[in-house]
Amino acid sequence: MPEKVEHQENVSAGMEQRDGENLARRHREPLTRERILRAALRVMDEEGLEAVTMRHVGRELGVEAMSLYRYVKGKEDILDGILEVVMADFEFPEETGDWEADVRAGARAWRRLMIAHPTVIALFAESKHPASSPERLRPMEWAFDLLGRGGLSEDEVVHAFRAFGGYIMGSVLNEVANPVPGMGDRDHRAEHEQLARALPTQEFPNLARLLPLMAECDADVDFEFGLDLLIAGLRAKVSPPPVSEA
């Protein structure tokens, strides 16, 4: 028994030593704007947007908050910078030359990025300035170019860009911020079926039929269905009307 206790103490001591070494190494790393923004992004992902303060970011980096002001102007600058580092991580899909396939790949890439950093959606909504950094502008430039290749007018490209952005971010918020508990398991389906059977069918005929299907919803399937609708709508917008036979 004493040997086991001694072993546990040695393990704990070793872990504390490694943690101390990691902290010391972090303290020795020189501050840069990139490091500060990445640290702020970690804080936002883990604790939410309100947790991003100069003091909290400084603590994450192991420095006093005042040290950050050499690289950032303040909290607002950090929040704008978070958008820069997030968009710098956008993975441009390899283009195939097939317009629909490339639009789908771009939408999926944007969705993956938003799922990785869902709180950034609120930051986009609250941003007080138009995008101006190269990191934020490159994905927009690519998306405008891609949408324009589908035969849309300039006005339609802008409308399509907003429609896709709104759809993708809305679906991510629905998926991440409000997940359905127990989705897909037997108990969840049984609850829906029980409720459907209890409903007066004359008053709620559609709910009585469709509630069990709601238990089988899949975020990926839902996203792809909506994507189909958006792309089909764009195709209809640019396709010539059918020629009527005289």
Tab-separated table of C-alpha atoms in Angstrom:
chain	number	residue	atom	x	y	z
A	1	MET	CA	0.000	0.000	0.000
A	2	PRO	CA	2.749	2.572	0.850
A	3	GLU	CA	4.394	1.794	-2.496
A	4	LYS	CA	1.144	2.677	-4.312
A	5	VAL	CA	0.816	5.951	-2.424
A	6	GLU	CA	4.421	6.785	-3.204
A	7	HIS	CA	3.811	6.035	-6.895
A	8	GLN	CA	0.766	8.310	-6.961
A	9	GLU	CA	2.758	11.084	-5.325
A	10	ASN	CA	5.521	10.688	-7.894
A	11	VAL	CA	2.994	10.833	-10.756
A	12	SER	CA	1.367	13.945	-9.316
A	13	ALA	CA	4.722	15.580	-8.809
A	14	GLY	CA	5.695	14.757	-12.384
A	15	MET	CA	2.480	16.229	-13.752
A	16	GLU	CA	2.926	19.413	-11.706
A	17	GLN	CA	6.489	19.708	-12.961
A	18	ARG	CA	5.365	19.350	-16.600
A	19	ASP	CA	2.569	21.892	-16.074
A	20	GLY	CA	5.083	24.272	-14.555
A	21	GLU	CA	7.472	23.752	-17.461
A	22	ASN	CA	4.682	24.389	-19.979
A	23	LEU	CA	3.675	27.567	-18.140
A	24	ALA	CA	7.259	28.776	-18.022
A	25	ARG	CA	7.692	28.036	-21.725
A	26	ARG	CA	4.516	29.958	-22.486
A	27	HIS	CA	5.813	32.905	-20.500
A	28	ARG	CA	9.087	32.868	-22.421
A	29	GLU	CA	7.398	32.945	-25.839
A	30	PRO	CA	7.486	36.489	-27.228
A	31	LEU	CA	4.177	38.280	-27.534
A	32	THR	CA	2.893	38.916	-31.042
A	33	ARG	CA	-0.413	40.140	-32.365
A	34	GLU	CA	-1.036	36.661	-33.806
A	35	ARG	CA	-0.493	34.998	-30.412
A	36	ILE	CA	-2.801	37.465	-28.700
A	37	LEU	CA	-5.587	36.945	-31.233
A	38	ARG	CA	-5.250	33.155	-31.136
A	39	ALA	CA	-5.446	33.259	-27.343
A	40	ALA	CA	-8.551	35.452	-27.548
A	41	LEU	CA	-10.114	32.974	-29.971
A	42	ARG	CA	-9.449	30.130	-27.514
A	43	VAL	CA	-11.104	32.105	-24.726
A	44	MET	CA	-14.112	32.847	-26.939
A	45	ASP	CA	-14.497	29.228	-28.073
A	46	GLU	CA	-14.262	27.875	-24.533
A	47	GLU	CA	-16.056	30.524	-22.479
A	48	GLY	CA	-18.050	32.718	-24.845
A	49	LEU	CA	-17.809	36.192	-26.278
A	50	GLU	CA	-18.296	38.052	-22.996
A	51	ALA	CA	-15.226	36.322	-21.552
A	52	VAL	CA	-12.935	38.030	-24.075
A	53	THR	CA	-11.397	40.841	-22.033
A	54	MET	CA	-7.903	42.293	-21.991
A	55	ARG	CA	-7.331	40.867	-18.517
A	56	HIS	CA	-8.589	37.397	-19.417
A	57	VAL	CA	-6.558	37.224	-22.624
A	58	GLY	CA	-3.481	38.406	-20.741
A	59	ARG	CA	-4.024	35.694	-18.142
A	60	GLU	CA	-4.356	33.120	-20.924
A	61	LEU	CA	-0.933	34.209	-22.186
A	62	GLY	CA	0.591	34.515	-18.730
A	63	VAL	CA	1.170	38.285	-18.933
A	64	GLU	CA	-0.379	41.444	-17.530
A	65	ALA	CA	-3.155	43.016	-19.582
A	66	MET	CA	-1.111	46.194	-20.066
A	67	SER	CA	1.493	44.190	-22.010
A	68	LEU	CA	-1.078	43.544	-24.757
A	69	TYR	CA	-1.446	47.208	-25.665
A	70	ARG	CA	1.852	47.167	-27.531
A	71	TYR	CA	0.209	44.902	-30.125
A	72	VAL	CA	-3.533	45.645	-29.988
A	73	LYS	CA	-5.436	48.867	-29.400
A	74	GLY	CA	-7.955	47.346	-27.025
A	75	LYS	CA	-10.837	44.907	-26.777
A	76	GLU	CA	-12.552	46.099	-29.963
A	77	ASP	CA	-9.325	45.603	-31.889
A	78	ILE	CA	-9.059	42.086	-30.463
A	79	LEU	CA	-12.626	41.255	-31.509
A	80	ASP	CA	-11.963	42.478	-35.042
A	81	GLY	CA	-8.751	40.465	-34.981
A	82	ILE	CA	-10.584	37.295	-34.004
A	83	LEU	CA	-12.525	37.574	-37.252
A	84	GLU	CA	-9.211	37.885	-39.085
A	85	VAL	CA	-7.702	34.717	-37.615
A	86	VAL	CA	-10.920	32.732	-38.087
A	87	MET	CA	-11.203	33.707	-41.749
A	88	ALA	CA	-7.480	33.049	-42.225
A	89	ASP	CA	-8.295	29.423	-41.329
A	90	PHE	CA	-10.872	29.098	-44.116
A	91	GLU	CA	-9.916	26.053	-46.187
A	92	PHE	CA	-10.440	26.863	-49.838
A	93	PRO	CA	-11.764	23.702	-51.515
A	94	GLU	CA	-10.018	22.431	-54.601
A	95	GLU	CA	-12.068	23.548	-57.563
A	96	THR	CA	-13.370	21.006	-60.066
A	97	GLY	CA	-14.738	23.287	-62.768
A	98	ASP	CA	-18.258	22.046	-62.005
A	99	TRP	CA	-20.049	25.158	-60.748
A	100	GLU	CA	-22.623	23.376	-58.592
A	101	ALA	CA	-20.037	21.035	-57.055
A	102	ASP	CA	-17.722	23.951	-56.284
A	103	VAL	CA	-20.522	26.001	-54.698
A	104	ARG	CA	-21.434	23.014	-52.536
A	105	ALA	CA	-17.819	22.526	-51.480
A	106	GLY	CA	-17.516	26.201	-50.584
A	107	ALA	CA	-20.702	26.131	-48.504
A	108	ARG	CA	-19.551	23.003	-46.688
A	109	ALA	CA	-16.145	24.570	-45.963
A	110	TRP	CA	-17.846	27.655	-44.508
A	111	ARG	CA	-20.127	25.456	-42.387
A	112	ARG	CA	-17.156	23.499	-41.000
A	113	LEU	CA	-15.435	26.730	-40.038
A	114	MET	CA	-18.531	28.057	-38.291
A	115	ILE	CA	-19.072	24.782	-36.416
A	116	ALA	CA	-15.464	24.985	-35.192
A	117	HIS	CA	-16.066	28.527	-33.900
A	118	PRO	CA	-19.861	28.980	-33.532
A	119	THR	CA	-19.584	32.005	-31.236
A	120	VAL	CA	-17.939	33.917	-34.060
A	121	ILE	CA	-21.373	34.122	-35.714
A	122	ALA	CA	-22.489	36.576	-33.036
A	123	LEU	CA	-19.241	38.456	-33.540
A	124	PHE	CA	-19.957	38.801	-37.257
A	125	ALA	CA	-23.429	40.112	-36.424
A	126	GLU	CA	-22.039	42.670	-33.956
A	127	SER	CA	-19.102	43.797	-36.086
A	128	LYS	CA	-19.205	47.582	-36.478
A	129	HIS	CA	-16.798	47.854	-39.394
A	130	PRO	CA	-16.752	46.382	-42.912
A	131	ALA	CA	-14.147	43.739	-43.582
A	132	SER	CA	-10.853	45.355	-44.570
A	133	SER	CA	-8.043	42.927	-43.753
A	134	PRO	CA	-6.713	40.577	-46.466
A	135	GLU	CA	-7.547	37.580	-44.250
A	136	ARG	CA	-11.228	38.476	-44.176
A	137	LEU	CA	-11.432	39.646	-47.769
A	138	ARG	CA	-9.888	36.620	-49.514
A	139	PRO	CA	-12.785	34.184	-48.827
A	140	MET	CA	-15.283	36.862	-49.877
A	141	GLU	CA	-13.379	37.553	-53.089
A	142	TRP	CA	-13.283	33.834	-53.861
A	143	ALA	CA	-17.011	33.418	-53.153
A	144	PHE	CA	-17.957	36.399	-55.325
A	145	ASP	CA	-15.855	35.049	-58.168
A	146	LEU	CA	-17.327	31.556	-57.837
A	147	LEU	CA	-20.937	32.734	-57.702
A	148	GLY	CA	-20.379	35.032	-60.678
A	149	ARG	CA	-19.255	32.104	-62.798
A	150	GLY	CA	-22.768	30.677	-62.545
A	151	GLY	CA	-24.141	33.398	-64.818
A	152	LEU	CA	-25.542	35.662	-62.091
A	153	SER	CA	-25.582	39.419	-62.462
A	154	GLU	CA	-23.548	41.523	-60.045
A	155	ASP	CA	-26.627	42.306	-57.949
A	156	GLU	CA	-27.573	38.629	-57.905
A	157	VAL	CA	-24.053	37.635	-56.817
A	158	VAL	CA	-24.351	39.899	-53.771
A	159	HIS	CA	-27.858	38.634	-52.956
A	160	ALA	CA	-26.726	35.019	-53.373
A	161	PHE	CA	-23.694	35.595	-51.135
A	162	ARG	CA	-25.944	36.963	-48.396
A	163	ALA	CA	-28.472	34.175	-48.843
A	164	PHE	CA	-25.816	31.476	-48.524
A	165	GLY	CA	-24.179	33.206	-45.563
A	166	GLY	CA	-27.478	33.631	-43.745
A	167	TYR	CA	-28.511	30.051	-44.413
A	168	ILE	CA	-25.183	28.535	-43.334
A	169	MET	CA	-24.823	30.563	-40.160
A	170	GLY	CA	-28.485	30.050	-39.252
A	171	SER	CA	-28.226	26.295	-39.693
A	172	VAL	CA	-25.053	26.183	-37.587
A	173	LEU	CA	-26.727	28.172	-34.807
A	174	ASN	CA	-29.648	25.760	-34.904
A	175	GLU	CA	-27.326	22.763	-34.863
A	176	VAL	CA	-24.833	23.916	-32.241
A	177	ALA	CA	-26.675	26.348	-30.006
A	178	ASN	CA	-29.975	24.442	-29.828
A	179	PRO	CA	-29.270	20.747	-30.358
A	180	VAL	CA	-32.207	18.401	-29.926
A	181	PRO	CA	-31.456	16.158	-26.925
A	182	GLY	CA	-31.506	12.478	-27.664
A	183	MET	CA	-31.866	13.006	-31.401
A	184	GLY	CA	-32.123	9.685	-33.189
A	185	ASP	CA	-32.283	7.400	-30.135
A	186	ARG	CA	-35.201	5.081	-29.431
A	187	ASP	CA	-36.555	6.966	-26.422
A	188	HIS	CA	-36.610	10.216	-28.372
A	189	ARG	CA	-38.546	8.636	-31.237
A	190	ALA	CA	-40.902	6.893	-28.825
A	191	GLU	CA	-41.729	10.222	-27.165
A	192	HIS	CA	-42.570	11.756	-30.546
A	193	GLU	CA	-44.694	8.765	-31.532
A	194	GLN	CA	-46.536	8.849	-28.208
A	195	LEU	CA	-47.276	12.559	-28.599
A	196	ALA	CA	-48.396	12.027	-32.206
A	197	ARG	CA	-50.868	9.313	-31.144
A	198	ALA	CA	-52.257	11.557	-28.420
A	199	LEU	CA	-52.980	14.469	-30.768
A	200	PRO	CA	-56.511	14.957	-32.110
A	201	THR	CA	-55.969	14.242	-35.785
A	202	GLN	CA	-58.775	16.512	-36.951
A	203	GLU	CA	-57.070	19.512	-35.343
A	204	PHE	CA	-53.443	18.516	-35.955
A	205	PRO	CA	-53.428	16.111	-38.944
A	206	ASN	CA	-49.952	17.109	-40.151
A	207	LEU	CA	-48.303	16.961	-36.745
A	208	ALA	CA	-49.854	13.570	-36.075
A	209	ARG	CA	-48.249	12.223	-39.250
A	210	LEU	CA	-44.924	14.042	-39.205
A	211	LEU	CA	-43.880	14.276	-35.555
A	212	PRO	CA	-42.223	10.812	-35.593
A	213	LEU	CA	-40.134	11.933	-38.562
A	214	MET	CA	-38.928	14.940	-36.553
A	215	ALA	CA	-37.176	12.519	-34.228
A	216	GLU	CA	-35.089	11.266	-37.129
A	217	CYS	CA	-33.746	14.649	-38.235
A	218	ASP	CA	-30.061	14.690	-39.119
A	219	ALA	CA	-28.110	17.972	-39.219
A	220	ASP	CA	-26.048	16.927	-42.238
A	221	VAL	CA	-29.091	15.767	-44.180
A	222	ASP	CA	-30.997	18.940	-43.296
A	223	PHE	CA	-28.076	21.106	-44.383
A	224	GLU	CA	-27.706	19.341	-47.716
A	225	PHE	CA	-31.451	19.600	-48.366
A	226	GLY	CA	-31.387	23.353	-47.845
A	227	LEU	CA	-28.273	23.615	-49.984
A	228	ASP	CA	-30.094	21.801	-52.784
A	229	LEU	CA	-32.893	24.359	-52.603
A	230	LEU	CA	-30.515	27.322	-52.726
A	231	ILE	CA	-28.569	25.992	-55.690
A	232	ALA	CA	-31.736	24.980	-57.540
A	233	GLY	CA	-33.076	28.483	-56.984
A	234	LEU	CA	-29.926	30.047	-58.426
A	235	ARG	CA	-30.043	27.717	-61.401
A	236	ALA	CA	-33.656	28.692	-62.065
A	237	LYS	CA	-32.648	32.342	-61.845
A	238	VAL	CA	-30.139	32.089	-64.680
A	239	SER	CA	-31.710	29.356	-66.823
A	240	PRO	CA	-33.530	30.584	-69.928
A	241	PRO	CA	-37.307	30.100	-69.799
A	242	PRO	CA	-38.631	27.122	-71.781
A	243	VAL	CA	-39.647	27.898	-75.355
A	244	SER	CA	-43.375	27.487	-75.779
A	245	GLU	CA	-44.536	25.548	-78.822
A	246	ALA	CA	-46.756	27.496	-81.196
